[in-house]
Amino acid sequence: MDSQSITKKKRDANIELLRIVAMLMIITLHFNNQSKALLVLGEPASNVQIFATVLEAIAITGVNVYVLISGYYLSSSKVKLSKVLLLILQVYFYTLLISCAMMFVGAYSVKPEDKLDRALRYLFPISSEHYWFVTAYVIMYVLAPVMNAAVNTLKRKQLKTVIIGLLTWFCFIKSIVPVKFGTDRMGYDFGWFICLYLIAAYIRKYNVVLFIDAKKSALVYLVSVVVIAAFSLVFYMINLATGNFNYYAEVPCHYNFFFALTGALGLFSVFRFMRLKENLLAEVIRIIAPYTLGVYLLHMHFEIADRWVEWIEHIIGETPLDNALTFFIHLVVSVLIVFFAGIFVDWIRKYIFNFFGRVLGDTKVFRLIKRVDEDLC
């Protein structure tokens, strides 16, 4: 997640590839939702909706994997003020400039009565949860030094106990109890991110080998996908027949559902075992991966999140909801368009940031930030 970190050591190409895969999975989730391809409780299912539900099960681990990668690396690095500020500035780059661009071209969609609320979301994107993911991530990032201190201080058994306790609270109970608890945010909050961070930190500190080898890790991921899809379809059918389980029918696709966690750990483990050759492909992966956060910030901006599927339909035609194969082809093309458009825009953003960094690098503000970074280290 830390798209701004620069290290002397080369990034692990296998984990960077997983970062790319995770973002493609996240875009897939958003496409399924925005294209209205998912099951609707109480309504008969089409073949495309069933197929999209299976795709949802395959992709739902993407967010958890993205956060696991963050925890895996942040837990062994120094948290710097400059990195936090760069992340926040990156968010503002998208929230403000996209809004201004939409106004300029006459595509701004805010109703008059919503202008104040939307302005606050653009001016205070972290506090207002313009991007829920970024809000949760920034809080997790700020707490990273505290969590790192705990990871480095606690004994292994103590740390394991803390993780199990948090998982019991955030994951285990909600996965089996068919009612919604007041504290359950379905994984859309920093509490769940802290759980994932500590799990990843534990794995890194003790070099935990998950699921023995790559094949068994892949099996864990595939079994998790099957269980998520099966739960989703079974409880959908129960709800269709009885009207019951309105809440629990959607639980299998919550980020803090038990099998969404095991699926993420299985996939993460697969890529940890993977060893990519040091060639051109590995370098391309390392170049592309740091821009993936920009892909999210672009297509999930308030002015774009509900409209990008429609815009792509103007280019490649309407989303086919009557045939699973043509729907899948349309989805793949749409996801790739969004992904590479986001990579390109964030490449431009980074070029602009680097320019201002060179121009303003010797100012009082920048020198102060550097001194704070040195003090924190």
CSV table of C-alpha atoms in Angstrom, one decimal:
chain,number,residue,atom,x,y,z
A,1,MET,CA,0.0,0.0,0.0
A,2,ASP,CA,2.8,2.4,0.7
A,3,SER,CA,3.2,3.7,-2.8
A,4,GLN,CA,5.7,6.3,-1.9
A,5,SER,CA,8.4,4.2,0.0
A,6,ILE,CA,11.8,4.2,-1.6
A,7,THR,CA,14.3,1.6,-0.4
A,8,LYS,CA,17.8,0.7,-1.5
A,9,LYS,CA,16.8,-2.9,-1.7
A,10,LYS,CA,14.7,-4.0,-4.6
A,11,ARG,CA,11.1,-4.7,-3.9
A,12,ASP,CA,10.1,-8.4,-4.0
A,13,ALA,CA,8.8,-8.9,-7.5
A,14,ASN,CA,6.5,-11.8,-6.3
A,15,ILE,CA,4.8,-9.6,-3.7
A,16,GLU,CA,4.6,-6.7,-6.1
A,17,LEU,CA,2.9,-8.9,-8.6
A,18,LEU,CA,0.4,-9.9,-5.8
A,19,ARG,CA,-0.2,-6.2,-5.2
A,20,ILE,CA,-1.2,-5.8,-8.8
A,21,VAL,CA,-3.4,-8.9,-8.7
A,22,ALA,CA,-5.1,-7.6,-5.5
A,23,MET,CA,-6.0,-4.3,-7.2
A,24,LEU,CA,-7.4,-6.1,-10.3
A,25,MET,CA,-9.5,-8.1,-7.9
A,26,ILE,CA,-10.7,-4.9,-6.2
A,27,ILE,CA,-11.7,-3.4,-9.5
A,28,THR,CA,-13.6,-6.6,-10.3
A,29,LEU,CA,-15.6,-6.3,-7.1
A,30,HIS,CA,-16.5,-2.7,-8.0
A,31,PHE,CA,-17.4,-3.7,-11.6
A,32,ASN,CA,-19.7,-6.4,-10.3
A,33,ASN,CA,-21.5,-3.9,-8.0
A,34,GLN,CA,-21.7,-1.0,-10.5
A,35,SER,CA,-22.9,-3.2,-13.4
A,36,LYS,CA,-25.8,-4.5,-11.2
A,37,ALA,CA,-24.6,-8.1,-12.0
A,38,LEU,CA,-24.8,-9.4,-8.4
A,39,LEU,CA,-27.6,-11.4,-6.8
A,40,VAL,CA,-30.5,-9.4,-5.4
A,41,LEU,CA,-32.1,-10.9,-2.4
A,42,GLY,CA,-35.7,-11.9,-3.0
A,43,GLU,CA,-35.4,-11.8,-6.7
A,44,PRO,CA,-34.9,-14.8,-9.1
A,45,ALA,CA,-31.2,-15.2,-10.2
A,46,SER,CA,-29.9,-15.2,-13.7
A,47,ASN,CA,-26.9,-17.2,-15.0
A,48,VAL,CA,-24.9,-14.0,-15.1
A,49,GLN,CA,-25.7,-13.2,-11.5
A,50,ILE,CA,-24.7,-16.7,-10.4
A,51,PHE,CA,-21.5,-16.4,-12.4
A,52,ALA,CA,-20.8,-12.9,-10.9
A,53,THR,CA,-21.3,-14.3,-7.4
A,54,VAL,CA,-18.6,-16.9,-8.1
A,55,LEU,CA,-16.3,-14.1,-9.4
A,56,GLU,CA,-17.1,-12.1,-6.2
A,57,ALA,CA,-15.9,-15.1,-4.1
A,58,ILE,CA,-12.7,-15.3,-6.2
A,59,ALA,CA,-12.0,-11.5,-5.8
A,60,ILE,CA,-13.3,-10.7,-2.3
A,61,THR,CA,-9.9,-11.5,-0.8
A,62,GLY,CA,-8.3,-8.6,-2.7
A,63,VAL,CA,-8.7,-5.9,0.0
A,64,ASN,CA,-7.4,-8.2,2.8
A,65,VAL,CA,-4.4,-9.2,0.6
A,66,TYR,CA,-3.6,-5.5,0.0
A,67,VAL,CA,-3.5,-4.8,3.7
A,68,LEU,CA,-1.5,-7.9,4.5
A,69,ILE,CA,1.2,-6.7,2.1
A,70,SER,CA,1.2,-3.4,3.9
A,71,GLY,CA,1.5,-5.0,7.3
A,72,TYR,CA,4.2,-7.3,6.1
A,73,TYR,CA,6.5,-4.5,5.0
A,74,LEU,CA,5.5,-1.7,7.4
A,75,SER,CA,6.1,-3.9,10.4
A,76,SER,CA,9.8,-4.0,9.7
A,77,SER,CA,10.3,-0.4,8.5
A,78,LYS,CA,10.4,3.0,10.1
A,79,VAL,CA,7.2,5.1,9.9
A,80,LYS,CA,8.1,8.6,8.7
A,81,LEU,CA,6.1,11.8,8.7
A,82,SER,CA,7.0,12.4,5.1
A,83,LYS,CA,5.3,9.1,4.0
A,84,VAL,CA,2.1,10.0,5.8
A,85,LEU,CA,2.1,13.5,4.3
A,86,LEU,CA,2.8,12.1,0.8
A,87,LEU,CA,-0.1,9.7,1.1
A,88,ILE,CA,-2.5,12.4,2.3
A,89,LEU,CA,-1.3,14.7,-0.5
A,90,GLN,CA,-1.9,11.9,-3.0
A,91,VAL,CA,-5.4,11.7,-1.8
A,92,TYR,CA,-5.9,15.4,-2.1
A,93,PHE,CA,-4.5,15.3,-5.6
A,94,TYR,CA,-7.4,13.1,-6.7
A,95,THR,CA,-10.2,14.5,-4.6
A,96,LEU,CA,-9.6,18.1,-5.5
A,97,LEU,CA,-8.3,17.9,-9.0
A,98,ILE,CA,-10.9,15.4,-10.3
A,99,SER,CA,-13.6,17.6,-8.8
A,100,CYS,CA,-12.3,20.7,-10.5
A,101,ALA,CA,-11.8,18.8,-13.8
A,102,MET,CA,-15.4,17.6,-13.7
A,103,MET,CA,-16.7,21.1,-13.0
A,104,PHE,CA,-14.6,22.4,-15.9
A,105,VAL,CA,-16.0,20.0,-18.4
A,106,GLY,CA,-19.6,20.4,-17.1
A,107,ALA,CA,-19.9,16.9,-15.7
A,108,TYR,CA,-20.1,17.7,-12.0
A,109,SER,CA,-23.1,15.7,-10.7
A,110,VAL,CA,-23.7,17.1,-7.2
A,111,LYS,CA,-27.2,18.3,-6.4
A,112,PRO,CA,-27.5,21.9,-4.9
A,113,GLU,CA,-28.7,20.5,-1.6
A,114,ASP,CA,-25.6,18.2,-1.4
A,115,LYS,CA,-23.0,20.8,-2.2
A,116,LEU,CA,-21.9,21.5,1.4
A,117,ASP,CA,-21.7,17.8,2.3
A,118,ARG,CA,-19.7,17.0,-0.9
A,119,ALA,CA,-17.4,20.0,-0.4
A,120,LEU,CA,-16.5,18.7,3.1
A,121,ARG,CA,-15.8,15.3,1.7
A,122,TYR,CA,-13.4,16.8,-0.8
A,123,LEU,CA,-11.7,19.2,1.7
A,124,PHE,CA,-11.5,16.6,4.5
A,125,PRO,CA,-11.3,13.3,2.6
A,126,ILE,CA,-9.7,11.3,5.4
A,127,SER,CA,-12.1,12.4,8.2
A,128,SER,CA,-15.2,12.2,6.0
A,129,GLU,CA,-14.3,8.8,4.6
A,130,HIS,CA,-14.3,9.9,1.0
A,131,TYR,CA,-12.4,6.7,0.5
A,132,TRP,CA,-13.2,4.4,3.4
A,133,PHE,CA,-10.1,2.4,2.6
A,134,VAL,CA,-7.7,5.4,2.8
A,135,THR,CA,-9.3,6.5,6.1
A,136,ALA,CA,-8.8,3.1,7.6
A,137,TYR,CA,-5.3,2.8,6.1
A,138,VAL,CA,-4.1,6.2,7.4
A,139,ILE,CA,-5.3,5.4,10.9
A,140,MET,CA,-3.5,2.0,10.7
A,141,TYR,CA,-0.4,3.8,9.4
A,142,VAL,CA,-0.3,6.3,12.2
A,143,LEU,CA,-0.7,3.5,14.7
A,144,ALA,CA,2.0,1.4,13.0
A,145,PRO,CA,4.9,2.6,15.4
A,146,VAL,CA,2.8,1.5,18.4
A,147,MET,CA,2.0,-1.8,16.8
A,148,ASN,CA,5.6,-2.3,15.8
A,149,ALA,CA,6.7,-1.6,19.3
A,150,ALA,CA,4.2,-4.2,20.6
A,151,VAL,CA,5.3,-6.8,18.0
A,152,ASN,CA,9.0,-6.3,18.9
A,153,THR,CA,8.3,-6.3,22.7
A,154,LEU,CA,5.7,-9.0,23.3
A,155,LYS,CA,6.7,-12.6,23.5
A,156,ARG,CA,5.5,-14.8,20.6
A,157,LYS,CA,2.8,-16.4,22.7
A,158,GLN,CA,1.6,-13.0,23.9
A,159,LEU,CA,1.4,-11.7,20.4
A,160,LYS,CA,-0.4,-14.8,19.2
A,161,THR,CA,-2.9,-14.4,22.0
A,162,VAL,CA,-3.6,-10.8,21.1
A,163,ILE,CA,-4.2,-11.7,17.5
A,164,ILE,CA,-6.5,-14.5,18.4
A,165,GLY,CA,-8.4,-12.3,20.7
A,166,LEU,CA,-8.9,-9.6,18.0
A,167,LEU,CA,-9.9,-12.2,15.5
A,168,THR,CA,-12.5,-13.6,17.9
A,169,TRP,CA,-13.9,-10.1,18.2
A,170,PHE,CA,-13.8,-9.0,14.6
A,171,CYS,CA,-14.0,-12.2,12.7
A,172,PHE,CA,-14.8,-15.5,14.3
A,173,ILE,CA,-18.0,-14.6,16.1
A,174,LYS,CA,-19.5,-12.6,13.3
A,175,SER,CA,-18.8,-15.4,10.9
A,176,ILE,CA,-21.2,-17.8,12.6
A,177,VAL,CA,-23.8,-15.7,14.3
A,178,PRO,CA,-26.5,-14.7,11.8
A,179,VAL,CA,-27.3,-11.3,13.3
A,180,LYS,CA,-25.4,-8.0,12.8
A,181,PHE,CA,-23.6,-6.6,15.8
A,182,GLY,CA,-23.3,-2.9,16.4
A,183,THR,CA,-19.5,-3.0,16.3
A,184,ASP,CA,-19.3,-5.0,13.1
A,185,ARG,CA,-18.2,-2.8,10.2
A,186,MET,CA,-17.9,-5.8,7.9
A,187,GLY,CA,-14.2,-5.2,7.6
A,188,TYR,CA,-14.6,-1.6,6.3
A,189,ASP,CA,-12.7,-0.1,9.2
A,190,PHE,CA,-9.3,0.4,10.8
A,191,GLY,CA,-10.1,-2.2,13.5
A,192,TRP,CA,-10.0,-5.0,10.9
A,193,PHE,CA,-6.9,-3.5,9.3
A,194,ILE,CA,-5.1,-3.6,12.6
A,195,CYS,CA,-6.0,-7.4,12.8
A,196,LEU,CA,-4.5,-7.9,9.4
A,197,TYR,CA,-1.5,-5.8,10.1
A,198,LEU,CA,-0.6,-7.8,13.2
A,199,ILE,CA,-1.1,-11.1,11.4
A,200,ALA,CA,1.3,-10.0,8.7
A,201,ALA,CA,3.8,-8.6,11.2
A,202,TYR,CA,3.7,-12.0,13.1
A,203,ILE,CA,4.2,-13.9,9.8
A,204,ARG,CA,7.2,-11.7,9.0
A,205,LYS,CA,8.8,-11.6,12.4
A,206,TYR,CA,8.7,-15.3,13.0
A,207,ASN,CA,9.0,-16.2,9.3
A,208,VAL,CA,5.9,-18.3,9.6
A,209,VAL,CA,5.4,-20.8,6.8
A,210,LEU,CA,1.7,-20.8,6.0
A,211,PHE,CA,0.1,-24.0,4.8
A,212,ILE,CA,3.4,-25.9,4.2
A,213,ASP,CA,4.0,-25.1,0.5
A,214,ALA,CA,2.6,-23.3,-2.5
A,215,LYS,CA,0.3,-26.1,-3.6
A,216,LYS,CA,-1.4,-26.4,-0.2
A,217,SER,CA,-1.6,-22.6,0.0
A,218,ALA,CA,-3.4,-22.6,-3.3
A,219,LEU,CA,-5.7,-25.3,-2.1
A,220,VAL,CA,-6.6,-23.2,1.0
A,221,TYR,CA,-7.4,-20.3,-1.3
A,222,LEU,CA,-9.5,-22.4,-3.6
A,223,VAL,CA,-11.4,-24.1,-0.8
A,224,SER,CA,-12.1,-20.7,0.7
A,225,VAL,CA,-13.4,-19.4,-2.6
A,226,VAL,CA,-15.7,-22.5,-3.0
A,227,VAL,CA,-17.1,-22.0,0.6
A,228,ILE,CA,-17.7,-18.3,0.1
A,229,ALA,CA,-19.5,-18.9,-3.2
A,230,ALA,CA,-21.5,-21.9,-1.8
A,231,PHE,CA,-22.5,-19.9,1.3
A,232,SER,CA,-23.6,-16.9,-0.8
A,233,LEU,CA,-25.7,-19.1,-3.1
A,234,VAL,CA,-27.2,-21.3,-0.4
A,235,PHE,CA,-28.3,-18.5,1.8
A,236,TYR,CA,-29.6,-16.6,-1.2
A,237,MET,CA,-31.8,-19.5,-2.1
A,238,ILE,CA,-32.9,-19.9,1.6
A,239,ASN,CA,-33.8,-16.2,1.6
A,240,LEU,CA,-35.6,-16.5,-1.7
A,241,ALA,CA,-37.7,-19.4,-0.3
A,242,THR,CA,-38.3,-18.1,3.2
A,243,GLY,CA,-37.5,-14.4,3.4
A,244,ASN,CA,-35.0,-15.2,6.3
A,245,PHE,CA,-31.3,-14.5,6.6
A,246,ASN,CA,-31.5,-11.0,5.0
A,247,TYR,CA,-28.3,-10.1,6.8
A,248,TYR,CA,-26.4,-13.3,6.8
A,249,ALA,CA,-26.9,-14.0,3.1
A,250,GLU,CA,-24.4,-11.1,2.5
A,251,VAL,CA,-21.9,-12.1,5.3
A,252,PRO,CA,-19.8,-14.5,3.1
A,253,CYS,CA,-18.7,-11.4,1.0
A,254,HIS,CA,-17.7,-9.3,4.0
A,255,TYR,CA,-14.0,-8.7,4.3
A,256,ASN,CA,-13.9,-10.0,7.9
A,257,PHE,CA,-15.7,-13.2,7.1
A,258,PHE,CA,-13.5,-16.2,8.3
A,259,PHE,CA,-13.1,-17.7,4.8
A,260,ALA,CA,-12.3,-14.3,3.3
A,261,LEU,CA,-9.4,-14.2,5.7
A,262,THR,CA,-8.3,-17.8,5.0
A,263,GLY,CA,-8.5,-17.1,1.3
A,264,ALA,CA,-6.4,-14.0,1.6
A,265,LEU,CA,-3.8,-15.9,3.7
A,266,GLY,CA,-3.8,-18.7,1.2
A,267,LEU,CA,-3.2,-16.4,-1.8
A,268,PHE,CA,-0.6,-14.4,0.2
A,269,SER,CA,1.2,-17.6,0.9
A,270,VAL,CA,1.1,-18.7,-2.7
A,271,PHE,CA,3.0,-15.6,-3.8
A,272,ARG,CA,5.4,-15.8,-0.9
A,273,PHE,CA,6.5,-19.2,-2.2
A,274,MET,CA,6.7,-17.9,-5.7
A,275,ARG,CA,10.1,-16.9,-7.1
A,276,LEU,CA,10.2,-14.8,-10.2
A,277,LYS,CA,13.3,-14.6,-12.4
A,278,GLU,CA,15.1,-11.3,-12.3
A,279,ASN,CA,14.3,-10.2,-15.9
A,280,LEU,CA,12.4,-7.5,-17.7
A,281,LEU,CA,9.0,-8.8,-16.5
A,282,ALA,CA,10.2,-8.5,-12.8
A,283,GLU,CA,11.3,-4.9,-13.5
A,284,VAL,CA,8.0,-4.0,-15.2
A,285,ILE,CA,6.1,-5.4,-12.2
A,286,ARG,CA,8.2,-3.3,-9.8
A,287,ILE,CA,7.5,-0.2,-11.9
A,288,ILE,CA,3.8,-0.7,-12.1
A,289,ALA,CA,2.9,-1.9,-8.6
A,290,PRO,CA,3.6,1.4,-6.7
A,291,TYR,CA,1.0,3.1,-8.8
A,292,THR,CA,-1.8,0.7,-7.9
A,293,LEU,CA,-3.1,2.9,-5.1
A,294,GLY,CA,-3.7,5.6,-7.7
A,295,VAL,CA,-5.9,3.2,-9.6
A,296,TYR,CA,-8.2,2.9,-6.5
A,297,LEU,CA,-8.2,6.7,-5.8
A,298,LEU,CA,-9.1,7.5,-9.4
A,299,HIS,CA,-12.0,5.1,-10.1
A,300,MET,CA,-13.5,5.4,-6.6
A,301,HIS,CA,-13.6,9.2,-6.5
A,302,PHE,CA,-17.2,10.3,-5.6
A,303,GLU,CA,-17.6,11.8,-9.1
A,304,ILE,CA,-16.4,8.7,-10.9
A,305,ALA,CA,-17.3,5.6,-8.7
A,306,ASP,CA,-20.9,5.4,-9.9
A,307,ARG,CA,-20.2,6.4,-13.5
A,308,TRP,CA,-17.1,4.7,-14.8
A,309,VAL,CA,-18.9,1.5,-15.8
A,310,GLU,CA,-21.3,3.6,-17.9
A,311,TRP,CA,-18.5,5.6,-19.5
A,312,ILE,CA,-16.8,2.4,-20.5
A,313,GLU,CA,-20.0,1.1,-22.0
A,314,HIS,CA,-20.0,4.1,-24.3
A,315,ILE,CA,-16.6,2.7,-25.6
A,316,ILE,CA,-17.1,-1.0,-25.8
A,317,GLY,CA,-20.9,-1.4,-25.6
A,318,GLU,CA,-23.4,-2.2,-22.8
A,319,THR,CA,-22.6,-4.8,-20.2
A,320,PRO,CA,-24.1,-8.0,-21.4
A,321,LEU,CA,-26.2,-9.4,-18.6
A,322,ASP,CA,-27.7,-12.3,-20.5
A,323,ASN,CA,-24.7,-14.4,-21.2
A,324,ALA,CA,-21.9,-15.3,-18.7
A,325,LEU,CA,-19.1,-15.6,-21.3
A,326,THR,CA,-19.7,-12.3,-23.0
A,327,PHE,CA,-20.2,-10.7,-19.5
A,328,PHE,CA,-16.8,-12.1,-18.4
A,329,ILE,CA,-15.1,-10.7,-21.6
A,330,HIS,CA,-16.7,-7.3,-21.0
A,331,LEU,CA,-15.6,-7.4,-17.4
A,332,VAL,CA,-12.0,-8.2,-18.2
A,333,VAL,CA,-11.7,-5.5,-20.8
A,334,SER,CA,-13.4,-3.0,-18.4
A,335,VAL,CA,-11.1,-3.9,-15.5
A,336,LEU,CA,-8.0,-3.6,-17.7
A,337,ILE,CA,-9.1,-0.2,-19.0
A,338,VAL,CA,-9.6,1.1,-15.5
A,339,PHE,CA,-6.3,-0.4,-14.3
A,340,PHE,CA,-4.1,1.0,-17.0
A,341,ALA,CA,-5.8,4.4,-17.0
A,342,GLY,CA,-5.2,4.6,-13.3
A,343,ILE,CA,-1.6,3.6,-13.6
A,344,PHE,CA,-1.1,6.3,-16.3
A,345,VAL,CA,-2.8,9.0,-14.2
A,346,ASP,CA,-0.8,8.1,-11.1
A,347,TRP,CA,2.4,8.1,-13.1
A,348,ILE,CA,1.7,11.7,-14.1
A,349,ARG,CA,0.8,12.5,-10.4
A,350,LYS,CA,4.2,11.1,-9.2
A,351,TYR,CA,6.0,13.1,-11.9
A,352,ILE,CA,4.3,16.3,-10.7
A,353,PHE,CA,5.1,15.4,-7.0
A,354,ASN,CA,8.8,14.7,-7.9
A,355,PHE,CA,9.0,18.1,-9.7
A,356,PHE,CA,7.7,20.0,-6.7
A,357,GLY,CA,9.9,17.9,-4.4
A,358,ARG,CA,13.0,19.1,-6.3
A,359,VAL,CA,11.8,22.7,-6.5
A,360,LEU,CA,10.8,23.0,-2.8
A,361,GLY,CA,13.3,20.5,-1.3
A,362,ASP,CA,15.4,23.2,0.3
A,363,THR,CA,12.5,25.2,1.8
A,364,LYS,CA,12.0,25.6,5.6
A,365,VAL,CA,8.9,23.3,5.5
A,366,PHE,CA,10.7,20.5,3.8
A,367,ARG,CA,13.8,20.8,6.0
A,368,LEU,CA,11.5,20.6,9.0
A,369,ILE,CA,9.9,17.4,7.7
A,370,LYS,CA,13.3,15.9,7.1
A,371,ARG,CA,14.4,16.7,10.7
A,372,VAL,CA,11.2,15.1,12.1
A,373,ASP,CA,11.8,12.0,9.9
A,374,GLU,CA,15.4,11.8,11.3
A,375,ASP,CA,14.1,12.2,14.9
A,376,LEU,CA,11.5,9.5,14.4
A,377,CYS,CA,14.2,7.1,13.1
